[in-house]
GROMACS .gro file of C-alpha atoms in nm:
model
  124
    1GLN     CA    1   0.000   0.000   0.000
    2VAL     CA    2   0.127   0.347  -0.089
    3GLN     CA    3   0.182   0.602   0.189
    4LEU     CA    4   0.238   0.975   0.142
    5VAL     CA    5   0.370   1.247   0.373
    6GLU     CA    6   0.366   1.619   0.282
    7SER     CA    7   0.601   1.886   0.412
    8GLY     CA    8   0.715   2.239   0.331
    9GLY     CA    9   0.408   2.446   0.413
   10GLY     CA   10   0.427   2.768   0.609
   11LEU     CA   11   0.357   3.141   0.617
   12VAL     CA   12   0.475   3.359   0.330
   13GLN     CA   13   0.403   3.709   0.204
   14ALA     CA   14   0.224   3.769  -0.124
   15GLY     CA   15   0.469   3.741  -0.410
   16GLY     CA   16   0.686   3.493  -0.225
   17SER     CA   17   0.761   3.129  -0.291
   18LEU     CA   18   0.733   2.793  -0.121
   19ARG     CA   19   0.828   2.442  -0.224
   20LEU     CA   20   0.611   2.157  -0.101
   21SER     CA   21   0.736   1.801  -0.088
   22CYS     CA   22   0.549   1.473  -0.081
   23THR     CA   23   0.745   1.162   0.007
   24TYR     CA   24   0.584   0.838  -0.100
   25SER     CA   25   0.654   0.474  -0.031
   26GLY     CA   26   0.510   0.134  -0.105
   27ARG     CA   27   0.527  -0.143  -0.357
   28ALA     CA   28   0.550  -0.017  -0.716
   29PHE     CA   29   0.527   0.345  -0.598
   30SER     CA   30   0.676   0.472  -0.924
   31SER     CA   31   0.378   0.338  -1.119
   32TYR     CA   32   0.147   0.598  -0.960
   33ALA     CA   33   0.068   0.940  -1.094
   34MET     CA   34   0.102   1.214  -0.830
   35GLY     CA   35  -0.131   1.507  -0.787
   36TRP     CA   36  -0.171   1.814  -0.566
   37PHE     CA   37  -0.505   1.944  -0.441
   38ARG     CA   38  -0.582   2.223  -0.200
   39LEU     CA   39  -0.858   2.308   0.047
   40PRO     CA   40  -0.906   2.683   0.092
   41PRO     CA   41  -1.079   2.799   0.411
   42GLY     CA   42  -1.456   2.780   0.373
   43LYS     CA   43  -1.434   2.621   0.029
   44GLU     CA   44  -1.418   2.278  -0.130
   45ARG     CA   45  -1.113   2.084  -0.233
   46GLU     CA   46  -0.982   2.187  -0.573
   47PHE     CA   47  -0.737   2.047  -0.822
   48VAL     CA   48  -0.393   2.210  -0.849
   49ALA     CA   49  -0.160   1.995  -1.059
   50VAL     CA   50  -0.081   1.637  -1.161
   51ILE     CA   51   0.222   1.455  -1.300
   52ASN     CA   52   0.229   1.111  -1.454
   53TRP     CA   53   0.425   0.823  -1.310
   54MET     CA   54   0.735   0.874  -1.526
   55GLY     CA   55   0.730   1.251  -1.482
   56GLU     CA   56   0.707   1.340  -1.850
   57SER     CA   57   0.351   1.476  -1.854
   58THR     CA   58   0.196   1.746  -1.635
   59TYR     CA   59  -0.130   1.938  -1.613
   60TYR     CA   60  -0.224   2.247  -1.410
   61ALA     CA   61  -0.533   2.428  -1.297
   62ASP     CA   62  -0.575   2.761  -1.473
   63SER     CA   63  -0.552   2.941  -1.140
   64VAL     CA   64  -0.191   2.828  -1.086
   65LYS     CA   65  -0.063   2.781  -1.439
   66ASP     CA   66   0.266   2.970  -1.500
   67ARG     CA   67   0.315   3.016  -1.125
   68PHE     CA   68   0.334   2.660  -0.990
   69THR     CA   69   0.548   2.370  -1.111
   70ILE     CA   70   0.492   2.006  -1.026
   71SER     CA   71   0.782   1.763  -1.050
   72ARG     CA   72   0.897   1.431  -0.912
   73ASP     CA   73   1.215   1.242  -0.839
   74ASN     CA   74   1.141   0.873  -0.824
   75GLY     CA   75   1.496   0.804  -0.709
   76LYS     CA   76   1.415   1.008  -0.396
   77ASN     CA   77   1.055   0.881  -0.372
   78THR     CA   78   0.939   1.242  -0.372
   79ALA     CA   79   0.699   1.468  -0.560
   80TYR     CA   80   0.727   1.847  -0.541
   81LEU     CA   81   0.513   2.153  -0.590
   82GLN     CA   82   0.714   2.470  -0.648
   83MET     CA   83   0.488   2.768  -0.582
   84ASN     CA   84   0.599   3.111  -0.702
   85SER     CA   85   0.428   3.451  -0.706
   86LEU     CA   86   0.198   3.339  -0.428
   87LYS     CA   87  -0.131   3.521  -0.373
   88PRO     CA   88  -0.353   3.540  -0.065
   89GLU     CA   89  -0.610   3.329  -0.248
   90ASP     CA   90  -0.353   3.046  -0.258
   91THR     CA   91  -0.399   3.008   0.118
   92ALA     CA   92  -0.516   2.652   0.180
   93ILE     CA   93  -0.427   2.313   0.312
   94TYR     CA   94  -0.235   2.139   0.036
   95TYR     CA   95  -0.269   1.764  -0.012
   96CYS     CA   96  -0.077   1.526  -0.232
   97GLY     CA   97  -0.242   1.219  -0.373
   98ALA     CA   98  -0.142   0.911  -0.568
   99LEU     CA   99  -0.337   0.725  -0.832
  100ARG     CA  100  -0.273   0.448  -1.077
  101ASP     CA  101  -0.175   0.619  -1.400
  102TYR     CA  102  -0.524   0.609  -1.546
  103GLY     CA  103  -0.714   0.912  -1.671
  104LEU     CA  104  -0.616   1.274  -1.608
  105GLY     CA  105  -0.629   1.278  -1.230
  106LEU     CA  106  -0.835   1.597  -1.215
  107GLU     CA  107  -1.097   1.473  -0.968
  108PRO     CA  108  -1.038   1.376  -0.604
  109HIS     CA  109  -1.227   1.049  -0.636
  110GLU     CA  110  -0.972   0.924  -0.887
  111TYR     CA  111  -0.699   0.905  -0.623
  112ASP     CA  112  -0.617   0.592  -0.428
  113TYR     CA  113  -0.405   0.746  -0.150
  114TRP     CA  114  -0.370   1.082   0.023
  115GLY     CA  115  -0.123   1.253   0.250
  116GLN     CA  116  -0.220   1.434   0.570
  117GLY     CA  117  -0.195   1.784   0.421
  118THR     CA  118   0.030   2.083   0.489
  119GLN     CA  119  -0.087   2.437   0.560
  120VAL     CA  120   0.010   2.722   0.327
  121THR     CA  121  -0.079   3.075   0.438
  122VAL     CA  122  -0.013   3.376   0.216
  123SER     CA  123  -0.042   3.721   0.371
  124SER     CA  124  -0.098   4.046   0.181
   0.00000   0.00000   0.00000
């Protein structure tokens, strides 16, 4: 069974940057696509980005495109979310998820495993 642990959240001013990490483990972990979702306060969970299991294909929500970059290093068992030009509306709990590389991974129900989440707060 795949397990995921996020880290790297914190408090940052608008315009700043953070890099989130998600360490994963389990049998055949590299065969899973990895995605990032976020839960803003008072809102529902929303898609952020996804990367396929070999790391050669990515997709982003329009709200973060050109600001965020998803990547992975299977040798380190880690997926990343580099967040630049952060805005107050990026404030949320960020979750990483893993799914068998099937479909686009744009919906939460597609994911087989989730991390515990890490808080990102952006002040203005």
